[in-house]
Short mmCIF file of C-alpha atoms and ligand atoms in Angstrom, two decimals:
data_model
loop_
_atom_site.label_atom_id
_atom_site.label_comp_id
_atom_site.label_asym_id
_atom_site.label_seq_id
_atom_site.Cartn_x
_atom_site.Cartn_y
_atom_site.Cartn_z
CA MET A 1 -44.04 14.91 2.39
CA LEU A 2 -42.77 16.22 5.60
CA HIS A 3 -42.36 14.13 8.64
CA MET A 4 -44.04 15.91 11.43
CA SER A 5 -42.36 14.04 14.15
CA SER A 6 -38.78 14.57 12.85
CA ILE A 7 -39.54 18.20 12.50
CA SER A 8 -40.32 18.77 15.92
CA ASN A 9 -37.05 17.17 16.77
CA VAL A 10 -35.27 19.92 15.20
CA ALA A 11 -37.38 22.94 15.49
CA CYS A 12 -34.79 25.23 14.38
CA ALA A 13 -35.22 28.86 14.30
CA GLU A 14 -33.25 31.18 11.88
CA ASP A 15 -31.42 33.81 13.70
CA ASN A 16 -30.46 36.93 12.58
CA THR A 17 -27.16 35.81 11.25
CA GLY A 18 -28.88 33.64 8.88
CA MET A 19 -27.25 30.52 10.45
CA MET A 20 -29.40 28.07 12.27
CA SER A 21 -29.78 27.54 16.11
CA PRO A 22 -30.02 24.15 17.37
CA PRO A 23 -32.99 23.20 19.51
CA GLN A 24 -32.63 24.50 23.08
CA ASP A 25 -31.78 21.36 25.20
CA SER A 26 -34.66 20.74 27.17
CA ASN A 27 -34.09 16.99 26.77
CA PRO A 28 -30.60 15.78 26.21
CA LYS A 29 -29.67 15.07 22.36
CA LEU A 30 -29.60 11.22 22.44
CA PRO A 31 -27.88 9.49 19.30
CA HIS A 32 -29.61 7.55 16.94
CA GLY A 33 -28.92 5.59 13.61
CA TYR A 34 -25.52 5.93 12.00
CA CYS A 35 -23.10 8.44 13.31
CA ASP A 36 -20.62 10.82 11.52
CA LEU A 37 -19.14 12.74 14.61
CA ASN A 38 -16.55 14.78 12.72
CA LEU A 39 -17.91 17.25 10.04
CA PRO A 40 -15.40 20.12 10.29
CA TYR A 41 -17.23 23.54 10.64
CA GLU A 42 -14.69 24.96 8.32
CA PRO A 43 -14.90 25.63 5.57
CA VAL A 44 -18.11 27.22 6.63
CA SER A 45 -19.18 27.98 3.11
CA THR A 46 -19.83 24.16 2.62
CA ILE A 47 -21.05 23.05 6.12
CA GLN A 48 -24.70 23.10 5.07
CA ALA A 49 -24.13 21.02 1.96
CA ARG A 50 -22.26 18.46 3.94
CA VAL A 51 -24.79 18.01 6.65
CA ILE A 52 -27.59 17.71 4.08
CA ARG A 53 -25.32 15.26 2.19
CA ALA A 54 -24.65 13.20 5.28
CA VAL A 55 -28.45 13.03 6.22
CA ALA A 56 -28.95 11.86 2.51
CA LEU A 57 -26.48 9.17 2.87
CA GLY A 58 -28.26 7.78 5.96
CA TYR A 59 -26.46 9.54 8.90
CA GLN A 60 -28.79 10.74 11.76
CA THR A 61 -26.34 11.53 14.31
CA LEU A 62 -23.82 14.26 13.28
CA ALA A 63 -21.23 16.40 15.19
CA ILE A 64 -19.92 19.74 13.90
CA SER A 65 -16.51 20.15 14.91
CA VAL A 66 -14.38 23.11 15.70
CA SER A 67 -10.54 22.66 15.96
CA VAL A 68 -8.39 24.72 18.33
CA HIS A 69 -4.62 24.42 18.72
CA GLN A 70 -3.49 24.93 22.21
CA ASP A 71 -0.78 27.47 20.89
CA GLU A 72 -3.70 29.64 19.68
CA LEU A 73 -4.84 30.09 23.32
CA THR A 74 -3.60 32.31 25.97
CA TYR A 75 -4.75 32.27 29.59
CA LYS A 76 -6.23 35.52 30.45
CA ASN A 77 -4.20 36.71 33.22
CA ARG A 78 -0.95 35.70 31.63
CA LYS A 79 -2.14 37.46 28.55
CA HIS A 80 -2.76 40.82 30.54
CA LYS A 81 0.73 40.59 32.33
CA ALA A 82 2.51 39.85 29.15
CA ALA A 83 0.57 42.83 27.36
CA LYS A 84 1.40 45.04 30.30
CA LYS A 85 5.08 44.28 30.26
CA ALA A 86 5.12 44.93 26.32
CA LYS A 87 2.92 47.82 26.94
CA LEU A 88 0.38 46.51 24.37
CA ASP A 89 -3.38 46.42 24.34
CA PRO A 90 -4.14 42.73 25.25
CA ASP A 91 -6.79 42.89 22.58
CA GLU A 92 -4.16 43.59 19.76
CA SER A 93 -2.46 40.07 20.23
CA GLU A 94 -3.74 37.48 18.07
CA GLN A 95 -4.22 35.02 20.72
CA MET A 96 -7.46 33.69 21.81
CA THR A 97 -8.41 33.89 25.62
CA ASP A 98 -11.22 31.58 25.33
CA PHE A 99 -12.78 28.78 23.00
CA PRO A 100 -14.90 30.00 20.25
CA GLU A 101 -18.74 29.60 20.60
CA PRO A 102 -20.01 26.24 19.49
CA PRO A 103 -21.37 26.80 15.83
CA ARG A 104 -25.13 26.77 15.19
CA ILE A 105 -26.11 24.95 12.16
CA ILE A 106 -29.90 24.90 10.85
CA VAL A 107 -31.25 21.92 9.27
CA LYS A 108 -34.47 23.05 7.81
CA PRO A 109 -37.21 20.52 7.47
CA GLU A 110 -37.03 20.70 3.63
CA ASP A 111 -33.48 20.10 3.94
CA HIS A 112 -34.13 16.42 5.17
CA ALA A 113 -37.50 16.03 3.57
CA GLY A 114 -37.84 12.31 3.24
CA TYR A 115 -35.07 11.42 5.96
CA PRO A 116 -35.39 11.23 9.61
CA ALA A 117 -34.26 14.52 11.30
CA PRO A 118 -30.63 14.43 12.30
CA VAL A 119 -29.46 14.82 15.77
CA ILE A 120 -26.74 17.72 15.47
CA LEU A 121 -24.04 17.81 18.16
CA THR A 122 -21.03 20.33 18.49
CA ARG A 123 -17.62 19.02 19.20
CA LEU A 124 -14.44 20.71 20.18
CA ASN A 125 -11.27 19.30 18.89
CA LEU A 126 -8.38 20.45 20.91
CA THR A 127 -4.80 19.69 19.73
CA VAL A 128 -2.70 19.84 22.92
CA ASN A 129 0.95 19.73 23.48
CA ASP A 130 0.92 19.76 27.32
CA ASN A 131 -1.37 20.19 30.29
CA ASN A 132 -1.25 24.02 30.07
CA PHE A 133 -4.48 24.36 28.17
CA GLN A 134 -6.31 23.28 31.11
CA PRO A 135 -6.44 26.68 33.30
CA ILE A 136 -8.15 27.98 30.09
CA TRP A 137 -10.47 25.09 29.86
CA ASN A 138 -11.27 25.31 33.54
CA SER A 139 -12.18 28.85 33.56
CA SER A 140 -14.15 28.71 30.28
CA GLU A 141 -17.83 28.71 29.98
CA THR A 142 -17.99 28.59 26.26
CA GLY A 143 -15.85 25.26 26.01
CA LYS A 144 -18.11 23.39 28.39
CA LYS A 145 -21.05 24.09 25.84
CA TYR A 146 -19.82 21.80 23.32
CA ASP A 147 -21.50 18.33 23.52
CA LEU A 148 -18.47 16.59 22.77
CA VAL A 149 -14.74 17.06 23.57
CA ALA A 150 -11.89 15.42 21.55
CA ILE A 151 -8.12 15.66 22.16
CA CYS A 152 -5.43 15.14 19.78
CA PRO A 153 -2.34 14.77 21.80
CA THR A 154 0.93 15.64 19.90
CA SER A 155 2.94 12.89 21.93
CA ALA A 156 2.52 9.75 24.18
CA PRO A 157 3.81 11.92 27.30
CA THR A 158 1.02 14.54 26.62
CA LEU A 159 -1.67 11.93 26.53
CA THR A 160 -0.28 10.19 29.60
CA ASN A 161 -0.14 13.55 31.47
CA ILE A 162 -3.91 14.41 30.47
CA LEU A 163 -4.80 10.99 31.48
CA LYS A 164 -3.25 11.74 34.99
CA SER A 165 -5.10 15.20 35.19
CA ALA A 166 -8.73 15.95 36.16
CA PHE A 167 -9.57 16.77 32.61
CA ARG A 168 -12.06 14.57 30.75
CA ALA A 169 -12.44 14.24 27.01
CA ASP A 170 -14.50 11.80 25.04
CA ILE A 171 -12.57 11.16 22.10
CA VAL A 172 -8.95 10.52 21.21
CA ALA A 173 -8.54 12.02 17.90
CA PHE A 174 -5.54 11.59 15.68
CA ASP A 175 -4.50 14.60 13.84
CA PRO A 176 -1.66 13.41 11.40
CA GLU A 177 -0.42 16.89 10.65
CA ASN A 178 0.23 17.61 14.31
CA VAL A 179 1.24 14.23 15.99
CA ARG A 180 5.08 13.94 16.72
CA ASP A 181 5.12 10.53 18.21
CA VAL A 182 2.45 8.70 19.99
CA ARG A 183 4.27 5.70 21.09
CA TRP A 184 1.35 3.53 21.98
CA SER A 185 1.52 0.75 24.61
CA ARG A 186 -1.10 -1.80 25.99
CA LYS A 187 -1.17 0.18 29.04
CA LEU A 188 -1.62 3.79 27.42
CA TYR A 189 -4.62 2.25 25.30
CA ASN A 190 -6.43 0.54 28.20
CA GLU A 191 -5.83 3.75 30.42
CA CYS A 192 -7.84 5.62 27.73
CA VAL A 193 -10.47 2.93 27.59
CA SER A 194 -10.86 2.81 31.47
CA GLN A 195 -11.47 6.69 31.30
CA LEU A 196 -14.15 6.03 28.87
CA MET A 197 -12.45 7.48 25.93
CA PHE A 198 -12.91 6.34 22.49
CA PHE A 199 -10.73 6.32 19.56
CA GLU A 200 -11.63 7.96 16.18
CA ILE A 201 -10.13 7.23 12.52
CA ASN A 202 -11.15 9.87 9.90
CA TYR A 203 -11.37 8.54 6.58
CA ALA A 204 -11.74 11.76 4.32
CA PRO A 205 -8.38 12.89 4.97
CA CYS A 206 -7.00 9.31 3.85
CA ILE A 207 -8.75 9.88 0.62
CA ARG A 208 -7.31 13.35 0.09
CA ASP A 209 -3.62 12.55 0.72
CA THR A 210 -1.58 9.57 0.43
CA SER A 211 1.04 10.29 3.17
CA THR A 212 -2.03 10.98 5.55
CA ARG A 213 -3.33 7.62 4.57
CA ARG A 214 0.09 5.82 5.50
CA THR A 215 0.24 7.67 8.99
CA THR A 216 -3.52 6.77 9.70
CA ILE A 217 -3.00 3.17 8.51
CA SER A 218 0.03 3.02 10.89
CA GLN A 219 -1.62 4.62 13.73
CA SER A 220 -4.72 2.18 13.40
CA HIS A 221 -2.25 -0.71 13.21
CA ASN A 222 -1.22 0.52 16.68
CA TYR A 223 -4.78 0.67 17.93
CA HIS A 224 -5.01 -2.88 16.43
CA LEU A 225 -1.76 -4.02 18.15
CA TYR A 226 -2.32 -2.60 21.58
CA GLY A 227 -5.99 -2.37 22.03
CA LYS A 228 -7.36 -5.04 19.67
CA SER A 229 -9.11 -1.99 17.87
CA LYS A 230 -11.68 -1.89 20.74
CA ALA A 231 -13.62 1.43 21.34
CA ILE A 232 -12.93 2.68 17.77
CA PHE A 233 -15.31 4.51 15.77
CA MET A 234 -14.99 6.12 12.32
CA SER A 235 -15.93 9.55 11.25
CA SER A 236 -15.60 11.37 7.96
CA GLY A 237 -13.59 14.42 8.91
CA ALA A 238 -14.85 15.67 5.44
CA THR A 239 -14.42 19.14 4.15
CA ASN A 240 -16.24 18.69 1.03
CA VAL A 241 -19.18 16.79 0.05
CA LEU A 242 -17.27 14.60 -2.52
CA GLU A 243 -15.28 13.13 0.32
CA MET A 244 -18.47 11.66 2.09
CA ARG A 245 -19.22 8.25 1.93
CA GLY A 246 -22.31 6.25 3.04
CA PRO A 247 -22.19 4.25 6.35
CA HIS A 248 -21.99 0.84 4.76
CA ASP A 249 -19.13 1.90 2.55
CA VAL A 250 -17.24 3.40 5.66
CA ALA A 251 -17.90 0.15 7.60
CA ASN A 252 -16.33 -1.99 4.68
CA LEU A 253 -13.32 0.83 4.67
CA GLY A 254 -12.79 -0.43 8.37
CA PHE A 255 -10.74 -3.38 6.68
CA LEU A 256 -8.13 -0.79 5.78
CA PHE A 257 -7.94 0.20 9.34
CA GLY A 258 -7.71 -3.33 10.79
CA LEU A 259 -11.16 -3.39 11.86
CA ASN A 260 -13.02 -6.75 11.22
CA GLU A 261 -16.68 -6.78 9.96
CA HIS A 262 -18.34 -6.71 13.08
CA GLN A 263 -15.96 -3.76 14.44
CA GLY A 264 -16.48 -2.05 10.97
CA LYS A 265 -20.27 -1.86 11.82
CA LEU A 266 -19.86 -1.03 15.36
CA ALA A 267 -17.57 1.92 14.14
CA VAL A 268 -20.10 3.69 12.41
CA LYS A 269 -23.12 3.28 14.75
CA GLY A 270 -22.85 1.32 17.99
CA ILE A 271 -19.64 2.95 19.24
CA GLY A 272 -20.67 6.37 18.26
CA HIS A 273 -23.73 6.10 20.44
CA GLN A 274 -21.53 5.14 23.30
CA VAL A 275 -19.41 8.09 22.68
CA VAL A 276 -22.37 10.48 22.77
CA LYS A 277 -23.98 9.01 25.81
CA THR A 278 -20.66 8.81 27.76
CA ALA A 279 -20.26 12.35 26.82
CA LEU A 280 -23.72 13.19 28.13
CA GLY A 281 -22.56 11.26 31.25
CA ARG A 282 -19.34 13.25 31.56
CA LYS A 283 -21.38 16.59 31.34
CA MET A 284 -23.92 15.55 33.99
CA GLY A 285 -20.97 15.51 36.28
CA PRO A 286 -20.41 13.12 39.01
CA PHE A 287 -19.88 9.69 38.18
CA ARG A 288 -22.98 7.25 38.04
CA ALA A 289 -21.97 3.58 37.97
CA LEU A 290 -24.22 0.89 36.59
CA ILE A 291 -23.38 -2.46 38.13
CA GLN A 292 -24.25 -5.16 35.35
CA LYS A 293 -23.34 -9.05 34.84
CA VAL A 294 -20.69 -9.28 32.31
CA ASP A 295 -22.80 -11.99 30.30
CA GLN A 296 -25.80 -9.52 30.31
CA LEU A 297 -23.77 -6.78 28.67
CA PRO A 298 -24.82 -6.32 25.07
CA GLU A 299 -22.05 -7.14 22.67
CA GLU A 300 -20.99 -3.64 21.79
CA GLU A 301 -20.22 -2.86 25.19
CA GLN A 302 -18.12 -5.95 25.79
CA TRP A 303 -15.05 -3.70 25.30
CA LYS A 304 -15.53 -2.27 28.72
CA VAL A 305 -14.94 -5.48 30.48
CA PRO A 306 -11.14 -5.44 31.27
CA GLU A 307 -9.52 -8.55 29.92
CA ASP A 308 -7.44 -10.81 31.65
CA ALA A 309 -3.82 -9.47 31.20
CA GLN A 310 -2.42 -12.85 31.08
CA ASP A 311 -2.41 -15.33 28.23
CA GLU A 312 -2.27 -12.83 25.57
CA SER A 313 0.11 -14.13 23.13
CA GLU A 314 -2.15 -16.50 21.31
CA GLU A 315 -4.65 -13.84 20.58
CA GLU A 316 -1.99 -11.33 19.71
CA GLU A 317 -0.87 -13.69 17.16
CA GLY A 318 -3.90 -13.78 15.60
CA ILE A 319 -3.91 -10.24 15.29
CA ARG A 320 -0.46 -9.83 13.95
CA MET A 321 -1.55 -12.08 11.13
CA LYS A 322 -3.96 -9.51 10.13
CA VAL A 323 -2.06 -6.25 10.60
CA THR A 324 0.63 -7.62 8.53
CA ASN A 325 -1.67 -7.33 5.54
CA LEU A 326 -2.53 -3.87 5.98
CA GLU A 327 -2.25 -1.98 2.90
CA CYS A 328 0.43 -4.28 1.38
CA ASP A 329 0.10 -6.37 -1.67
CA LEU A 330 1.50 -9.90 -0.63
CA SER A 331 3.03 -12.28 -2.63
CA GLU A 332 3.78 -15.99 -1.32
CA VAL A 333 6.29 -18.57 -2.07
CA ILE A 334 7.15 -22.00 -0.24
CA ILE A 335 10.85 -22.67 -0.25
CA SER A 336 12.17 -26.20 0.82
CA SER A 337 15.22 -26.46 3.23
CA PRO A 338 16.83 -29.13 4.99
CA ILE A 339 14.37 -28.70 7.96
CA GLY A 340 11.37 -28.74 6.04
CA ASN A 341 9.36 -26.05 4.15
CA TYR A 342 9.23 -22.28 4.72
CA LYS A 343 6.23 -20.26 3.86
CA ILE A 344 7.50 -16.78 2.89
CA LEU A 345 5.33 -13.59 2.31
CA ALA A 346 6.51 -10.25 1.13
CA CYS A 347 4.95 -7.02 -0.38
CA PRO A 348 7.08 -4.70 -2.57
CA GLN A 349 8.62 -2.79 0.29
CA GLY A 350 9.87 -5.88 2.18
CA LEU A 351 9.18 -9.13 3.97
CA HIS A 352 6.16 -9.66 6.06
CA GLN A 353 6.43 -13.24 7.26
CA VAL A 354 8.88 -16.12 7.16
CA GLY A 355 7.98 -19.48 8.97
CA GLN A 356 7.76 -23.12 8.71
CA THR A 357 4.72 -24.43 7.22
CA ASP A 358 2.11 -25.79 9.72
CA ASP A 359 2.80 -29.40 8.92
CA VAL A 360 6.49 -29.15 10.48
CA ASP A 361 6.92 -30.07 14.17
CA ASN A 362 9.52 -31.65 16.44
CA ASN A 363 8.68 -34.96 15.29
CA ASN A 364 8.76 -34.80 11.52
CA PHE A 365 10.98 -31.82 10.40
CA LEU A 366 13.87 -34.21 9.33
CA ALA A 367 11.91 -36.31 7.53
CA LEU A 368 10.16 -33.56 5.80
CA GLY A 369 13.47 -31.75 5.02
CA GLN A 370 15.19 -31.99 1.91
CA ALA A 371 18.84 -31.35 1.20
CA ILE A 372 18.61 -28.29 -1.15
CA VAL A 373 16.81 -24.93 -0.79
CA GLN A 374 14.63 -24.55 -3.78
CA PHE A 375 11.22 -23.10 -4.68
CA VAL A 376 8.56 -25.74 -3.99
CA GLU A 377 6.55 -26.90 -7.08
CA GLY A 378 4.04 -23.99 -8.06
CA SER A 379 6.00 -21.29 -6.33
CA LYS A 380 7.37 -18.57 -8.72
CA THR A 381 7.92 -15.03 -7.86
CA ASP A 382 9.46 -11.97 -9.38
CA ASN A 383 9.11 -9.79 -6.03
CA PRO A 384 12.79 -8.82 -5.21
CA HIS A 385 12.56 -9.44 -1.48
CA LEU A 386 11.36 -12.98 -1.91
CA LEU A 387 14.30 -13.65 -4.30
CA THR A 388 16.60 -12.13 -1.49
CA ALA A 389 14.91 -14.30 1.07
CA PHE A 390 15.58 -17.23 -1.24
CA ALA A 391 19.42 -16.24 -1.67
CA TRP A 392 19.64 -15.83 2.14
CA MET A 393 18.20 -19.56 2.77
CA THR A 394 20.61 -20.97 0.25
CA GLU A 395 23.68 -19.05 1.88
CA TYR A 396 22.33 -20.09 5.26
CA PHE A 397 21.54 -23.69 4.86
CA SER A 398 24.27 -24.63 2.11
CA ASN A 399 27.21 -22.24 2.94
CA ASN A 400 26.38 -21.44 6.54
CA ARG A 401 26.60 -17.70 5.83
CA ASP A 402 24.42 -15.03 7.06
CA ILE A 403 23.59 -12.27 4.53
CA SER A 404 20.45 -10.87 6.61
CA ASP A 405 21.74 -7.40 6.20
CA LYS A 406 20.73 -7.71 2.33
CA VAL A 407 17.21 -8.92 3.53
CA GLN A 408 14.49 -5.94 3.89
CA VAL A 409 11.39 -6.36 6.39
CA CYS A 410 8.43 -4.15 5.28
CA PRO A 411 8.09 -1.01 7.47
CA GLN A 412 4.56 -2.05 8.16
CA VAL A 413 5.99 -4.94 10.14
CA ILE A 414 9.24 -3.18 11.67
CA GLY A 415 8.22 0.15 11.88
CA GLU A 416 9.03 3.10 9.49
CA SER A 417 11.99 4.48 11.66
CA GLU A 418 13.96 4.12 14.76
CA GLU A 419 11.65 6.88 16.57
CA SER A 420 8.40 5.35 15.52
CA ARG A 421 9.06 1.64 16.38
CA SER A 422 7.16 0.13 19.26
CA PHE A 423 9.29 -1.88 21.80
CA ARG A 424 8.46 -5.06 20.06
CA GLN A 425 9.66 -3.62 16.77
CA LYS A 426 13.12 -2.46 18.43
CA VAL A 427 13.58 -6.15 19.77
CA TRP A 428 13.15 -7.47 16.59
CA MET A 429 15.40 -5.13 14.83
CA SER A 430 18.32 -5.33 17.48
CA LEU A 431 18.30 -9.21 17.17
CA LYS A 432 18.50 -8.85 13.38
CA LEU A 433 21.13 -6.32 13.48
CA LYS A 434 23.21 -7.33 16.58
CA VAL A 435 23.00 -11.10 17.05
CA GLY A 436 24.98 -12.80 14.26
CA LEU A 437 25.42 -16.28 13.13
CA GLY A 438 26.53 -18.77 15.94
CA GLU A 439 25.83 -16.23 18.59
CA THR A 440 23.18 -16.58 21.21
CA VAL A 441 21.82 -13.96 23.78
CA SER A 442 19.66 -14.19 26.70
CA TYR A 443 16.23 -12.55 27.01
CA ALA A 444 17.63 -10.30 29.57
CA GLN A 445 20.54 -9.39 27.35
CA LEU A 446 18.24 -8.77 24.21
CA ALA A 447 15.97 -6.44 26.54
CA ALA A 448 19.25 -4.49 27.24
CA LEU A 449 20.28 -4.38 23.43
CA ALA A 450 16.80 -3.06 22.56
CA GLY A 451 17.29 -0.20 25.17
CA SER A 452 15.09 -1.60 27.90
CA ALA A 453 17.10 -3.49 30.47
CA GLY A 454 14.86 -5.65 32.56
CA ALA A 455 12.19 -6.03 30.02
CA SER A 456 12.64 -9.79 29.52
CA ARG A 457 9.27 -10.86 29.64
CA ALA A 458 8.22 -8.38 27.04
CA VAL A 459 11.21 -9.73 24.91
CA GLY A 460 9.65 -13.35 25.44
CA SER A 461 6.45 -12.01 24.05
CA ALA A 462 8.15 -10.34 21.21
CA MET A 463 9.91 -13.59 20.25
CA ALA A 464 6.75 -15.50 20.48
CA ASN A 465 5.44 -13.14 18.03
CA ASN A 466 8.23 -12.81 15.82
CA PRO A 467 6.83 -12.61 12.22
CA ILE A 468 10.21 -13.25 10.57
CA GLY A 469 11.50 -16.62 11.56
CA LEU A 470 15.13 -17.40 10.97
CA ILE A 471 15.92 -13.98 9.42
CA ILE A 472 15.14 -12.23 12.67
CA PRO A 473 16.87 -15.06 14.53
CA CYS A 474 14.57 -15.69 17.59
CA HIS A 475 16.34 -19.16 17.84
CA ARG A 476 19.40 -17.43 18.90
CA VAL A 477 17.61 -16.41 22.17
CA VAL A 478 18.22 -18.64 24.98
CA LYS A 479 17.73 -18.87 28.55
CA SER A 480 20.22 -17.09 30.82
CA ASP A 481 21.62 -20.43 32.37
CA GLY A 482 22.45 -21.36 28.59
CA SER A 483 19.63 -23.90 28.03
CA TYR A 484 17.79 -23.36 24.76
CA GLY A 485 14.38 -22.92 26.10
CA ASN A 486 11.16 -23.22 24.09
CA TYR A 487 10.84 -22.63 20.37
CA ALA A 488 7.39 -21.93 18.68
CA LYS A 489 5.47 -22.50 22.07
CA SER A 490 7.70 -25.61 22.57
CA THR A 491 6.36 -27.21 19.48
CA LYS A 492 9.70 -26.91 17.53
CA ASN A 493 12.20 -27.15 20.25
CA ASP A 494 14.21 -29.95 18.13
CA VAL A 495 14.24 -27.28 15.12
CA LYS A 496 15.85 -24.86 17.55
CA THR A 497 18.47 -27.29 18.57
CA TRP A 498 19.11 -28.19 14.93
CA LEU A 499 19.51 -24.44 14.04
CA LEU A 500 21.94 -23.71 16.79
CA THR A 501 23.92 -26.80 16.12
CA HIS A 502 24.17 -25.88 12.49
CA GLU A 503 25.39 -22.41 13.34
CA GLN A 504 27.81 -23.74 15.98
CA SER A 505 29.56 -25.86 13.36
CA HIS A 506 30.15 -22.59 11.27
CA ALA A 507 31.69 -21.15 14.40
CA ASP A 508 33.99 -24.10 14.64
CA LYS A 509 35.08 -23.76 11.16
CA LEU A 510 36.36 -20.20 12.29
ZN1 ZN B 601 4.39 -4.36 3.33
#
């Protein structure tokens, strides 16, 4: 009944604490099979059961993680000084002066009987506010015993500063309870990727708690938006066996986090292997580069190749269409207008998409158009946001009035709050709130309105990707010389002219 070959892999000896010791590393622990790289060591009472469950579910590479918040650490010298000052014994303080020893987990052969022996790694999760943890890390022998190092930065500047320092982590983890604001950008994401860090999504906390689910989904939305979800892997983060799911279920769960089918599969296996191998490389010290032709790279390593920074809008548009579907239950209607049909999507929280149907272009929009705003046959809805959009269109086309302040856009699209908005979302919001009927702004002016004077190019890209046409009035954004410029990649320039002329007639009436 026992697999002799597997047993020799584990070769665990029970020590006097009753816990198990991992095999002494004569050879490095190489990953194989499906990976769950985050089994929290706490609660210790269930860790053994969780490891056994993971093996039974089909995982073969596991990491037992220990979490330390930077605030729990004190640099030794500083602590001694502080204690001296306070005339206290330094040991009376509750602060740690070093990282805890990596836990030792035993998997007895009978615990995985019938299954291949797992590779069990240790992982340190560091929640950090700034670079002040680094002196402790640098002087610590214990910290460096862990196989994997994950950081959970509490803010974007924290992450940026870590990237600038000599400290190297393998994983960018996301700790919804401790993150204040990580404002992602393409640059920040690529910086992490170029430093060989991988992004982790934990699914078990999302099963446990709805607000964690929302935060995690919005975080993975950012990963999607700014990094096309490359270098993402999924772990459980499970604190009890009931939260654990098999690798196939987890790969499917990837859809919820913006991963396509292929990325979902990589997230439970291929990327996990990359994480472990990259960590081995980091621990071995000086960088060893491997030169390979791009077209010879296996598919799961393609993300390492920097992509052309240009010509991103097309692909991003594809991504946007996908991310707007995250979590939300969408309803759709088609509404006719004097300039052709509009397709409008909304969830119970607000609008997701307003756009002319694909068949509308420069040449035919007037011919396609109908004089009245009405639901096109077959379109019916009781979604309040679609009904408001209908009212908005009626007012706009028939009475030349703008009631866009009554129209709500889903927070998944426009961001939850001013602080959490990406630059692109700020641009959309500024345009909706600050540029009214009959007015126009230049790209540069809109950049300034959104709080980043000089970012006109990024404004251009925000306009090209505007999901809520008309209501977020990207047709009111014109070139600085006053000429109208392109609309919908120049396929609908005449529509833009029509809209601005229509609005001008309103201005004339005033
Ligand atoms: Zn929504």
